[in-house]
Amino acid sequence: MTLAEKILSQKVGREVRADEIVMAKVDLVLANDITAPLAIKEFQKMGGKRVFDGNKIVFVPDHYTPCKDVQSAENVRLMREFAKEQGIIFYEIGRGGIEHALLPDEGLVLPGDLVVGADSHTCTYGALSAFATGVGSTDAAYAMAFGEIWLRVPKTTRFIYKGYLRPWVGGKDLILFTIGKIGVDGARYKAMEFTGEVISRLNMAERFTMTNMAIEAGAKTGFIPFDSTTNDYLKGRAQREFTPFDLGEADEIIEIDCSQIEPQVACPFSPANVKPVWELGNIRINQVVIGSCTNGRLEDLREAVRVLKGKKVHTDVRLIVIPATYKIWEDALREGLIEIFLSAGAVVSPPTCGPCLGGHMGVLGRGERAVATTNRNFPGRMGHRESEVYLANPAVAAASAIMGRIAHPKEVL
Amino acid sequence: MRLRGKALLLGDDVDTDQIIPAVYLTSTDPQELGKHCLEGYREDFPSRIKPGSILIAGDNFGCGSSREHAPWAIKGAGIQCVIAKSFARIFYRNAINIGLPILECPEGLPADEGDEIEVDLEGGVIRNITKGEERRAEPFPSFLQEIIQAGGLLEYARRRISGRA
């Protein structure tokens, strides 16, 4: 059996295999300020009175927060009131942050869990060896009512990363390289497994970056095997007991030699349109965003600071830094990272998904171009339909902010 | 059920940001969302949609975000049905859950914009009346047929809740 089959078998209560459609019990349901309002309305239309278990449902207002306008404030008000009435876990701004950085750090997601989130990047939690997948608002409503979700058991593609990593290459580059190799639907409906010697040496932040972007290859979820790094991360965090599952079989295996991989950049308008940074030439930019559920963790901010320390952001560029949670913000302040960003001429924003989806706090105008550590670069993703987003790791983003064009960190150090 | 309407064509990898740009996501009203349906694909697309239009897309339709606003915008715009070579998985489940008819046809249906299309949902048959072409769609697994026949997951849930009460 595959890891996906093992976890889902436990949640269904019998042995299940790939391609079966099953009704499975969930350990956690998540929704945000875009998807929860719709889910609440659907829940009420279903005739739902009480949620199945408020302690297994988490609401995180993070997309349009701090609220950008009256409508977004009304949406969060609805969430807040419903959460209070139903005993749902609710993270107010100032105490929470971006959902996919927050939930693991809070110890709410654990190995072997089945997590459904009304957000496509819910697959992030696969770095903890949980089966975590994005669903819609009606699914979230159904899961809130019954504690169950319908799922097609996915087939599994295992990626084995061999060799070593070159300087300035990390989790972001590996996942971009992988998506570039298999395409935006290369893992459609499948579980991806990221394994091998290179993965076992990655820290948790880099692992979360990889599983976060499994959806960008169309995958249902992305797993990283449980090991001592996972165990160390969960010590003092885990809010429940857990039993991790071992990796099992795989339907397909793809080996990747990492030793030749340079820092990668996904060019407009697809996360699969990937090139090594050296091949890009002189691409002038207007904005850099360092943050998001993909790359807004403390380790990501440290990477950016390694490049930015003692330097200034290019006069033609705005640099927006977004620590992913308030706890990360506080840690970055204590470590002196925030001061380095400010001295360089960056703006440091409160935790929000804002600019990643062209929502607020850094939207692009017509013809503008950004380098971002986010996860999508579809047409109009960060603002105007004729704006462009290049996806990269935090060090490349920082180097680009200094140079005013897409740059390798080596060019500034 | 048989549906009949004019074809509107789309390419591959049309993502949810193109179906309904994020700027409209503070609304949960299908009619309101429908006014901006596919505006991110082409600015004038909403004006090309006629009530009863049938969307014919390529591969990986609806990739990207989990926003259910995407199928709601399509439904709200009055589009009857989406035919694609393949669907991204969250869009696929969202469409089934909200009762937007979708058909997966890996070989694709040859069509030009405005061709008269007929769809037999139960039989899984798609016809281009204008061109005289016919294709079969992938059949739905039986559990999904139950949801589709109930009119979506909401109605399926309502029956489950009222049955329990």
Coordinates of C-alpha atoms in Angstrom, one line a residue:
Chain A
M1 CA 0.0 0.0 0.0
T2 CA 1.0 3.6 -0.5
L3 CA 1.3 6.1 2.3
A4 CA -1.9 7.8 1.0
E5 CA -3.7 4.5 1.0
K6 CA -2.6 3.7 4.6
I7 CA -3.8 7.0 6.0
L8 CA -7.1 7.0 4.1
S9 CA -7.7 3.3 5.1
Q10 CA -7.5 4.3 8.7
K11 CA -9.9 7.3 8.2
V12 CA -12.4 5.1 6.2
G13 CA -12.2 2.1 8.6
R14 CA -11.4 -0.5 5.9
E15 CA -8.6 -1.1 3.4
V16 CA -9.0 1.3 0.5
R17 CA -7.0 1.5 -2.8
A18 CA -6.2 4.1 -5.4
D19 CA -9.1 5.3 -7.6
E20 CA -11.8 4.3 -5.1
I21 CA -14.1 7.0 -4.0
V22 CA -14.6 7.0 -0.3
M23 CA -16.2 8.9 2.6
A24 CA -13.4 9.5 5.1
K25 CA -13.3 11.0 8.6
V26 CA -11.4 14.2 9.0
D27 CA -9.1 15.2 11.8
L28 CA -9.2 18.9 11.0
V29 CA -11.2 21.3 8.8
L30 CA -9.8 24.7 7.8
A31 CA -11.3 27.8 6.1
N32 CA -10.2 31.4 5.6
D33 CA -11.9 34.7 5.1
I34 CA -12.6 34.0 1.4
T35 CA -13.9 30.5 1.7
A36 CA -15.5 30.4 5.2
P37 CA -18.3 32.9 4.6
L38 CA -19.5 30.8 1.7
A39 CA -19.1 27.6 3.8
I40 CA -21.1 29.1 6.6
K41 CA -23.9 30.0 4.3
E42 CA -23.9 26.5 2.7
F43 CA -23.8 24.9 6.2
Q44 CA -26.9 26.9 7.1
K45 CA -28.7 26.0 3.8
M46 CA -27.9 22.3 4.4
G47 CA -30.0 22.7 7.6
G48 CA -26.9 22.4 9.8
K49 CA -27.4 23.4 13.4
R50 CA -24.2 22.4 15.2
V51 CA -20.8 21.6 13.8
F52 CA -19.5 18.1 14.4
D53 CA -16.7 19.2 16.7
G54 CA -15.6 22.9 17.1
N55 CA -12.2 21.8 18.3
K56 CA -11.5 20.2 14.9
I57 CA -12.4 23.2 12.9
V58 CA -10.1 26.2 12.5
F59 CA -11.0 29.6 10.9
V60 CA -8.1 31.9 9.9
P61 CA -8.8 35.3 8.5
D62 CA -5.7 35.9 6.5
H63 CA -6.4 36.8 2.8
Y64 CA -8.0 40.3 3.1
T65 CA -6.8 41.0 6.6
P66 CA -6.3 43.4 8.2
C67 CA -9.7 44.0 6.5
K68 CA -9.3 46.0 3.3
D69 CA -12.9 47.3 3.0
V70 CA -16.4 47.0 4.3
Q71 CA -17.2 43.8 2.5
S72 CA -14.1 42.0 3.7
A73 CA -14.9 43.3 7.3
E74 CA -18.4 41.9 7.0
N75 CA -17.0 38.5 5.9
V76 CA -14.7 38.3 8.8
R77 CA -17.5 39.4 11.2
L78 CA -19.6 36.5 9.9
M79 CA -16.7 34.1 10.5
R80 CA -16.0 35.5 14.0
E81 CA -19.6 35.3 15.1
F82 CA -20.2 31.8 13.7
A83 CA -16.9 30.6 15.3
K84 CA -18.0 32.0 18.7
E85 CA -21.4 30.5 18.5
Q86 CA -20.1 27.1 17.4
G87 CA -16.9 26.9 19.5
I88 CA -14.7 26.9 16.4
I89 CA -11.0 27.8 16.8
F90 CA -10.6 31.3 15.5
Y91 CA -7.3 33.2 15.1
E92 CA -7.7 36.9 15.3
I93 CA -5.2 39.2 13.6
G94 CA -2.3 39.9 15.9
R95 CA -2.5 36.4 17.2
G96 CA -2.6 34.3 14.1
G97 CA -1.2 34.8 10.6
I98 CA -1.2 33.0 7.3
E99 CA -3.0 29.7 7.8
H100 CA -0.5 27.3 6.3
A101 CA 2.4 28.7 8.4
L102 CA 0.3 29.0 11.5
L103 CA -1.4 25.7 11.9
P104 CA 1.8 23.5 11.9
D105 CA 3.5 26.0 14.2
E106 CA 0.6 25.8 16.6
G107 CA 0.8 22.0 16.6
L108 CA -2.7 21.6 15.2
V109 CA -1.7 19.4 12.3
L110 CA 0.0 16.1 13.0
P111 CA 1.5 13.1 11.1
G112 CA -1.2 10.7 9.9
D113 CA -3.9 13.3 10.1
L114 CA -6.5 13.8 7.3
V115 CA -6.8 17.6 7.0
V116 CA -9.2 19.3 4.5
G117 CA -8.9 23.0 4.0
A118 CA -10.9 25.4 1.9
D119 CA -7.7 26.7 0.4
S120 CA -5.7 25.0 -2.3
H121 CA -2.4 25.3 -0.4
T122 CA -3.7 23.0 2.4
C123 CA -1.4 20.4 0.9
T124 CA 1.4 22.2 2.8
Y125 CA 0.9 20.0 5.8
G126 CA 2.1 17.0 3.9
A127 CA 5.5 18.0 5.1
L128 CA 4.4 16.6 8.4
S129 CA 3.3 13.4 6.7
A130 CA -0.4 14.3 7.0
F131 CA -2.8 13.7 4.2
A132 CA -3.8 17.3 3.6
T133 CA -5.8 18.6 0.6
G134 CA -7.6 21.6 -0.6
V135 CA -11.3 21.5 -1.1
G136 CA -14.2 24.0 -1.8
S137 CA -16.5 25.8 0.5
T138 CA -19.4 23.3 0.1
D139 CA -17.0 20.5 1.0
A140 CA -15.9 22.5 4.0
A141 CA -19.5 22.9 5.0
Y142 CA -20.2 19.2 4.6
A143 CA -17.1 18.4 6.7
M144 CA -18.2 20.9 9.4
A145 CA -21.5 19.2 9.6
F146 CA -20.5 15.6 9.4
G147 CA -16.8 15.4 10.1
E148 CA -16.4 13.6 6.8
I149 CA -15.3 14.3 3.2
W150 CA -15.7 12.4 -0.1
L151 CA -12.3 11.7 -1.7
R152 CA -10.9 9.8 -4.6
V153 CA -7.9 7.8 -3.3
P154 CA -5.0 9.1 -5.3
K155 CA -2.2 7.2 -7.0
T156 CA 1.3 8.1 -5.8
T157 CA 4.3 9.4 -7.7
R158 CA 7.5 9.3 -5.7
F159 CA 10.3 11.8 -6.4
I160 CA 13.8 10.8 -5.2
Y161 CA 16.2 13.8 -4.9
K162 CA 19.8 12.6 -5.1
G163 CA 23.2 14.3 -4.9
Y164 CA 23.8 17.6 -3.1
L165 CA 22.5 21.2 -3.3
R166 CA 24.6 24.0 -4.8
P167 CA 24.9 27.3 -2.9
W168 CA 21.7 29.4 -2.7
V169 CA 19.6 26.4 -3.8
G170 CA 16.8 25.1 -1.5
G171 CA 13.3 23.7 -1.2
K172 CA 11.8 26.4 -3.5
D173 CA 14.2 25.6 -6.3
L174 CA 13.6 21.9 -6.0
I175 CA 9.9 22.3 -6.3
L176 CA 10.1 24.8 -9.1
F177 CA 12.5 22.5 -11.0
T178 CA 10.1 19.6 -10.4
I179 CA 7.0 21.5 -11.6
G180 CA 9.1 22.7 -14.6
K181 CA 9.9 19.0 -15.4
I182 CA 6.4 17.5 -15.1
G183 CA 4.2 20.5 -15.9
V184 CA 1.2 22.2 -14.1
D185 CA -0.9 19.1 -14.5
G186 CA 2.0 16.6 -14.2
A187 CA 0.6 15.2 -10.9
R188 CA -3.1 15.9 -11.5
Y189 CA -5.2 13.9 -8.9
K190 CA -2.1 12.3 -7.5
A191 CA -0.1 12.3 -4.3
M192 CA 3.5 13.4 -4.7
E193 CA 6.1 12.1 -2.4
F194 CA 9.3 14.1 -1.9
T195 CA 12.0 11.7 -0.7
G196 CA 15.7 11.0 -0.9
E197 CA 19.0 12.1 0.7
V198 CA 18.6 15.7 -0.3
I199 CA 15.1 16.0 1.3
S200 CA 16.2 14.3 4.5
R201 CA 18.7 17.2 4.9
L202 CA 16.2 20.0 4.4
N203 CA 14.9 21.9 7.4
M204 CA 11.1 22.1 8.0
A205 CA 10.7 25.5 6.4
E206 CA 12.1 24.2 3.1
R207 CA 10.0 21.1 3.4
F208 CA 6.8 23.1 3.8
T209 CA 7.8 25.2 0.8
M210 CA 7.9 22.0 -1.3
T211 CA 4.7 20.4 -0.2
N212 CA 3.0 23.8 -0.4
M213 CA 3.5 23.9 -4.2
A214 CA 2.4 20.3 -4.9
I215 CA -1.0 21.8 -6.0
E216 CA 0.9 23.8 -8.7
A217 CA 1.6 20.5 -10.4
G218 CA -2.1 19.6 -10.0
A219 CA -1.5 17.2 -7.1
K220 CA -4.0 16.3 -4.4
T221 CA -1.4 16.3 -1.8
G222 CA 2.4 16.2 -1.3
F223 CA 4.2 14.1 1.3
I224 CA 7.6 14.2 3.0
P225 CA 8.4 11.1 5.1
F226 CA 8.4 11.4 8.8
D227 CA 11.9 11.5 10.3
S228 CA 14.0 13.0 13.1
T229 CA 13.6 16.6 11.7
T230 CA 9.8 16.2 11.7
N231 CA 9.9 14.8 15.2
D232 CA 12.2 17.6 16.5
Y233 CA 9.8 20.2 15.0
L234 CA 6.8 18.7 16.7
K235 CA 8.4 18.5 20.2
G236 CA 6.7 20.9 22.5
R237 CA 4.1 21.8 19.7
A238 CA 2.0 18.8 19.1
Q239 CA -1.4 19.3 20.8
R240 CA -2.4 15.6 20.5
E241 CA -0.8 12.2 20.5
F242 CA 0.1 10.9 17.0
T243 CA 1.4 7.8 15.2
P244 CA 3.2 8.4 12.0
F245 CA 2.9 6.0 9.1
D246 CA 6.0 4.8 7.2
L247 CA 6.3 5.3 3.4
G248 CA 4.8 2.4 1.4
E249 CA 4.7 1.5 -2.2
A250 CA 4.5 4.0 -5.1
D251 CA 2.9 3.8 -8.5
E252 CA 5.6 5.7 -10.2
I253 CA 9.2 6.7 -9.3
I254 CA 11.1 9.7 -10.7
E255 CA 14.7 10.4 -9.8
I256 CA 16.2 13.9 -9.8
D257 CA 19.9 14.6 -9.6
C258 CA 20.1 17.9 -7.7
S259 CA 23.8 18.6 -8.1
Q260 CA 23.3 20.5 -11.4
I261 CA 20.3 22.6 -10.2
E262 CA 20.8 26.3 -10.0
P263 CA 18.4 28.8 -8.4
Q264 CA 15.2 28.5 -10.4
V265 CA 12.8 31.2 -11.5
A266 CA 9.3 30.5 -12.8
C267 CA 8.5 33.1 -15.5
P268 CA 5.1 34.4 -16.5
F269 CA 2.5 33.0 -16.8
S270 CA 2.9 29.5 -15.3
P271 CA 4.7 28.0 -12.4
A272 CA 6.0 25.4 -14.9
N273 CA 7.7 28.0 -17.1
V274 CA 10.9 27.5 -15.1
K275 CA 14.5 28.6 -16.0
P276 CA 17.8 28.8 -14.1
V277 CA 18.3 32.4 -12.9
W278 CA 21.4 32.8 -15.0
E279 CA 19.5 32.3 -18.3
L280 CA 17.1 35.2 -17.7
G281 CA 19.2 38.2 -18.9
N282 CA 18.3 41.8 -18.0
I283 CA 14.8 41.7 -16.7
R284 CA 14.0 45.0 -14.9
I285 CA 11.5 44.8 -12.0
N286 CA 9.3 47.2 -10.0
Q287 CA 8.4 45.2 -6.9
V288 CA 9.7 42.3 -4.8
V289 CA 7.5 40.4 -2.4
I290 CA 9.1 38.2 0.2
G291 CA 6.5 36.2 2.2
S292 CA 3.4 34.0 1.8
C293 CA 2.4 30.5 2.9
T294 CA 5.2 29.4 0.5
N295 CA 8.2 31.4 1.8
G296 CA 7.2 33.6 4.8
R297 CA 8.8 31.6 7.6
L298 CA 11.7 32.7 9.8
E299 CA 14.3 30.7 7.9
D300 CA 13.1 32.4 4.6
L301 CA 13.5 35.8 6.2
R302 CA 17.0 34.8 7.4
E303 CA 17.9 33.8 3.8
A304 CA 16.8 37.2 2.5
V305 CA 18.8 39.0 5.3
R306 CA 21.9 37.1 4.4
V307 CA 21.7 38.9 1.0
L308 CA 20.3 42.3 2.1
K309 CA 22.4 43.0 5.2
G310 CA 24.2 46.3 4.7
K311 CA 22.7 46.9 1.3
K312 CA 19.9 49.1 -0.1
V313 CA 16.9 48.3 -2.2
H314 CA 17.3 49.7 -5.8
T315 CA 15.7 53.1 -6.2
D316 CA 13.2 51.8 -8.8
V317 CA 12.0 48.9 -6.6
R318 CA 9.6 48.5 -3.8
L319 CA 10.4 45.6 -1.4
I320 CA 7.6 44.2 0.6
V321 CA 8.5 41.7 3.4
I322 CA 5.6 39.8 5.0
P323 CA 6.5 37.6 7.9
A324 CA 3.9 34.8 7.7
T325 CA 2.7 34.8 11.3
Y326 CA 2.8 37.3 14.2
K327 CA 5.0 34.9 16.1
I328 CA 7.5 34.9 13.2
W329 CA 7.2 38.7 13.1
E330 CA 8.2 38.8 16.7
D331 CA 11.0 36.4 16.3
A332 CA 12.3 38.3 13.3
L333 CA 12.2 41.5 15.4
R334 CA 14.2 39.9 18.3
E335 CA 16.8 38.6 15.9
G336 CA 17.3 42.0 14.4
L337 CA 16.0 40.9 10.9
I338 CA 13.2 43.6 10.8
E339 CA 15.8 46.3 11.4
I340 CA 17.9 45.1 8.5
F341 CA 14.8 45.1 6.2
L342 CA 13.9 48.6 7.3
S343 CA 17.5 49.9 6.9
A344 CA 17.6 48.5 3.4
G345 CA 14.4 50.5 2.5
A346 CA 11.8 47.7 2.6
V347 CA 8.3 47.9 4.0
V348 CA 7.5 45.2 6.5
S349 CA 3.8 44.3 6.4
P350 CA 1.6 42.5 8.9
P351 CA 1.0 38.9 8.1
T352 CA -1.4 38.6 5.1
C353 CA -1.9 36.8 1.9
G354 CA -2.7 40.2 0.3
P355 CA -0.4 40.8 -2.6
C356 CA 0.1 37.1 -3.5
L357 CA -3.4 36.9 -4.9
G358 CA -3.6 40.6 -6.0
G359 CA -5.9 41.3 -3.1
H360 CA -4.3 44.3 -1.3
M361 CA -1.1 45.5 0.4
G362 CA 1.1 45.5 -2.8
V363 CA -1.1 45.1 -5.9
L364 CA 0.7 45.6 -9.3
G365 CA -0.3 48.2 -11.9
R366 CA -0.4 47.8 -15.7
G367 CA 2.9 46.6 -17.1
E368 CA 4.5 46.3 -13.7
R369 CA 6.8 43.3 -13.0
A370 CA 7.5 41.6 -9.7
V371 CA 9.8 39.0 -8.3
A372 CA 7.9 37.1 -5.5
T373 CA 8.6 34.2 -3.2
T374 CA 4.9 33.3 -3.6
N375 CA 3.4 30.3 -5.5
R376 CA 1.5 31.5 -8.6
N377 CA 2.2 33.7 -11.5
F378 CA -1.0 33.3 -13.6
P379 CA -2.1 36.3 -15.7
G380 CA -3.2 39.1 -13.4
R381 CA -2.4 37.1 -10.3
M382 CA -0.8 40.0 -8.4
G383 CA -2.9 42.8 -9.9
H384 CA -3.4 44.2 -13.4
R385 CA -3.9 41.7 -16.1
E386 CA -0.9 43.1 -17.9
S387 CA 1.4 42.8 -14.9
E388 CA 3.9 40.0 -14.5
V389 CA 5.2 37.8 -11.6
Y390 CA 8.4 35.8 -11.5
L391 CA 8.6 33.2 -8.7
A392 CA 11.9 32.6 -6.9
N393 CA 13.5 31.7 -3.6
P394 CA 14.0 34.4 -0.9
A395 CA 17.7 34.9 -1.6
V396 CA 17.1 35.5 -5.3
A397 CA 14.2 37.8 -4.5
A398 CA 16.4 39.8 -2.1
A399 CA 19.3 40.0 -4.7
S400 CA 16.8 41.2 -7.3
A401 CA 15.5 43.9 -5.0
I402 CA 19.0 45.3 -4.7
M403 CA 19.9 45.0 -8.4
G404 CA 16.6 46.3 -9.8
R405 CA 16.6 43.2 -12.1
I406 CA 16.3 39.5 -11.6
A407 CA 19.7 38.5 -10.1
H408 CA 21.6 35.6 -8.5
P409 CA 22.6 36.2 -4.9
K410 CA 26.3 35.8 -6.0
E411 CA 26.0 39.0 -7.9
V412 CA 25.6 41.1 -4.8
L413 CA 27.8 39.2 -2.3
Chain B
M1 CA -31.3 15.7 -19.2
R2 CA -30.4 17.3 -22.5
L3 CA -28.8 20.7 -22.8
R4 CA -28.4 22.7 -25.9
G5 CA -26.4 26.0 -26.4
K6 CA -23.8 27.9 -28.3
A7 CA -20.1 27.0 -27.9
L8 CA -17.7 29.4 -26.2
L9 CA -14.1 28.3 -26.6
L10 CA -11.2 28.4 -24.1
G11 CA -7.6 27.1 -24.2
D12 CA -5.6 24.9 -21.8
D13 CA -4.8 25.7 -18.1
V14 CA -7.4 28.3 -17.6
D15 CA -6.9 29.0 -13.9
T16 CA -9.3 30.2 -11.2
D17 CA -7.7 33.7 -11.2
Q18 CA -8.8 34.0 -14.8
I19 CA -12.2 32.6 -14.2
I20 CA -12.9 35.0 -11.3
P21 CA -10.2 37.5 -10.4
A22 CA -9.4 37.9 -6.7
V23 CA -10.7 41.5 -6.6
Y24 CA -14.3 40.1 -6.8
L25 CA -13.9 37.4 -4.1
T26 CA -15.4 39.4 -1.2
S27 CA -18.8 38.6 -2.9
T28 CA -20.6 35.3 -2.4
D29 CA -23.5 36.1 -4.7
P30 CA -23.5 34.0 -7.9
Q31 CA -25.2 36.6 -10.0
E32 CA -22.7 39.3 -8.9
L33 CA -19.8 36.9 -9.5
G34 CA -21.3 35.9 -12.9
K35 CA -21.0 39.5 -14.2
H36 CA -17.2 39.0 -14.1
C37 CA -17.0 35.4 -15.2
L38 CA -13.8 34.8 -17.1
E39 CA -12.9 38.5 -17.1
G40 CA -9.3 37.5 -16.2
Y41 CA -9.2 35.4 -19.4
R42 CA -10.4 38.2 -21.6
E43 CA -11.7 41.5 -20.4
D44 CA -14.7 41.4 -22.8
F45 CA -15.5 37.7 -22.1
P46 CA -18.5 38.4 -19.8
S47 CA -20.2 40.3 -22.7
R48 CA -19.8 37.3 -25.0
I49 CA -21.6 34.9 -22.6
K50 CA -25.2 34.3 -23.6
P51 CA -27.7 32.6 -21.3
G52 CA -27.3 28.9 -22.1
S53 CA -23.8 29.1 -23.5
I54 CA -21.7 26.0 -23.2
L55 CA -18.0 26.3 -22.4
I56 CA -15.5 24.1 -24.2
A57 CA -12.1 24.1 -22.6
G58 CA -8.8 22.3 -23.1
D59 CA -6.7 20.5 -20.5
N60 CA -6.5 21.3 -16.7
F61 CA -9.5 23.6 -16.7
G62 CA -9.9 25.4 -13.3
C63 CA -6.4 24.9 -12.0
G64 CA -5.1 27.0 -9.1
S65 CA -7.2 28.2 -6.1
S66 CA -9.9 26.3 -4.3
R67 CA -12.3 29.2 -4.6
E68 CA -15.8 27.8 -5.2
H69 CA -16.5 31.3 -6.5
A70 CA -15.1 30.0 -9.8
P71 CA -17.9 27.5 -10.6
W72 CA -20.4 29.8 -9.0
A73 CA -19.4 32.6 -11.4
I74 CA -19.8 30.3 -14.3
K75 CA -23.2 29.2 -13.1
G76 CA -24.2 32.8 -12.2
A77 CA -23.3 33.9 -15.7
G78 CA -25.9 31.5 -17.1
I79 CA -23.5 29.0 -18.6
Q80 CA -25.2 25.7 -18.7
C81 CA -22.4 23.3 -18.8
V82 CA -18.5 23.0 -19.1
I83 CA -16.9 20.5 -21.4
A84 CA -13.1 20.1 -21.0
K85 CA -10.4 17.6 -22.0
S86 CA -9.5 17.5 -18.3
F87 CA -10.3 19.3 -15.1
A88 CA -8.1 20.4 -12.2
R89 CA -9.2 18.3 -9.2
I90 CA -10.6 21.0 -6.9
F91 CA -12.6 22.6 -9.7
Y92 CA -13.9 19.2 -10.6
R93 CA -15.2 18.5 -7.1
N94 CA -16.5 22.0 -6.6
A95 CA -18.5 21.9 -9.8
I96 CA -20.1 18.5 -8.8
N97 CA -20.7 19.8 -5.3
I98 CA -22.6 22.9 -6.5
G99 CA -24.5 21.2 -9.3
L100 CA -22.7 22.8 -12.3
P101 CA -22.8 20.2 -15.1
I102 CA -19.4 19.2 -16.3
L103 CA -18.2 16.7 -18.8
E104 CA -14.7 15.4 -19.2
C105 CA -13.8 14.4 -22.8
P106 CA -10.0 13.7 -23.1
E107 CA -10.1 13.5 -27.0
G108 CA -11.9 16.9 -27.1
L109 CA -14.9 18.0 -29.2
P110 CA -14.1 19.8 -32.4
A111 CA -15.9 23.1 -32.3
D112 CA -15.8 26.7 -33.4
E113 CA -17.1 29.6 -31.4
G114 CA -20.9 29.8 -31.7
D115 CA -21.4 26.2 -32.9
E116 CA -24.6 24.6 -31.7
I117 CA -23.7 22.0 -29.0
E118 CA -26.0 19.4 -27.5
V119 CA -25.2 17.5 -24.4
D120 CA -26.9 14.3 -23.0
L121 CA -25.8 14.4 -19.4
E122 CA -27.0 10.9 -18.3
G123 CA -25.8 9.3 -21.5
G124 CA -22.5 11.2 -21.5
V125 CA -22.9 12.1 -25.2
I126 CA -21.7 15.4 -26.6
R127 CA -22.7 16.5 -30.0
N128 CA -21.6 19.4 -32.2
I129 CA -24.8 19.8 -34.2
T130 CA -23.3 22.4 -36.5
K131 CA -20.3 20.2 -37.5
G132 CA -22.1 16.8 -37.1
E133 CA -19.5 15.5 -34.7
E134 CA -20.2 13.3 -31.7
R135 CA -18.0 12.3 -28.7
R136 CA -18.5 10.3 -25.5
A137 CA -17.6 11.8 -22.1
E138 CA -15.9 9.9 -19.3
P139 CA -18.6 8.3 -17.1
F140 CA -18.9 9.5 -13.4
P141 CA -18.2 7.0 -10.6
S142 CA -21.5 5.9 -9.0
F143 CA -21.1 7.9 -5.8
L144 CA -20.6 11.1 -7.8
Q145 CA -23.7 10.2 -9.8
E146 CA -25.6 10.1 -6.5
I147 CA -24.4 13.6 -5.7
I148 CA -25.1 14.9 -9.2
Q149 CA -28.6 13.4 -9.2
A150 CA -29.3 15.0 -5.8
G151 CA -28.4 18.3 -7.5
G152 CA -25.2 18.8 -5.6
L153 CA -23.6 18.1 -2.2
L154 CA -25.7 20.7 -0.5
E155 CA -28.9 18.9 -1.4
Y156 CA -27.3 15.5 -0.6
A157 CA -26.3 16.9 2.8
R158 CA -29.8 18.4 3.4
R159 CA -31.3 14.9 2.8
R160 CA -28.8 13.4 5.2
I161 CA -29.5 15.9 7.9
S162 CA -33.3 15.7 7.6
G163 CA -33.1 12.0 7.5
R164 CA -31.1 12.0 10.7
A165 CA -33.5 14.4 12.5

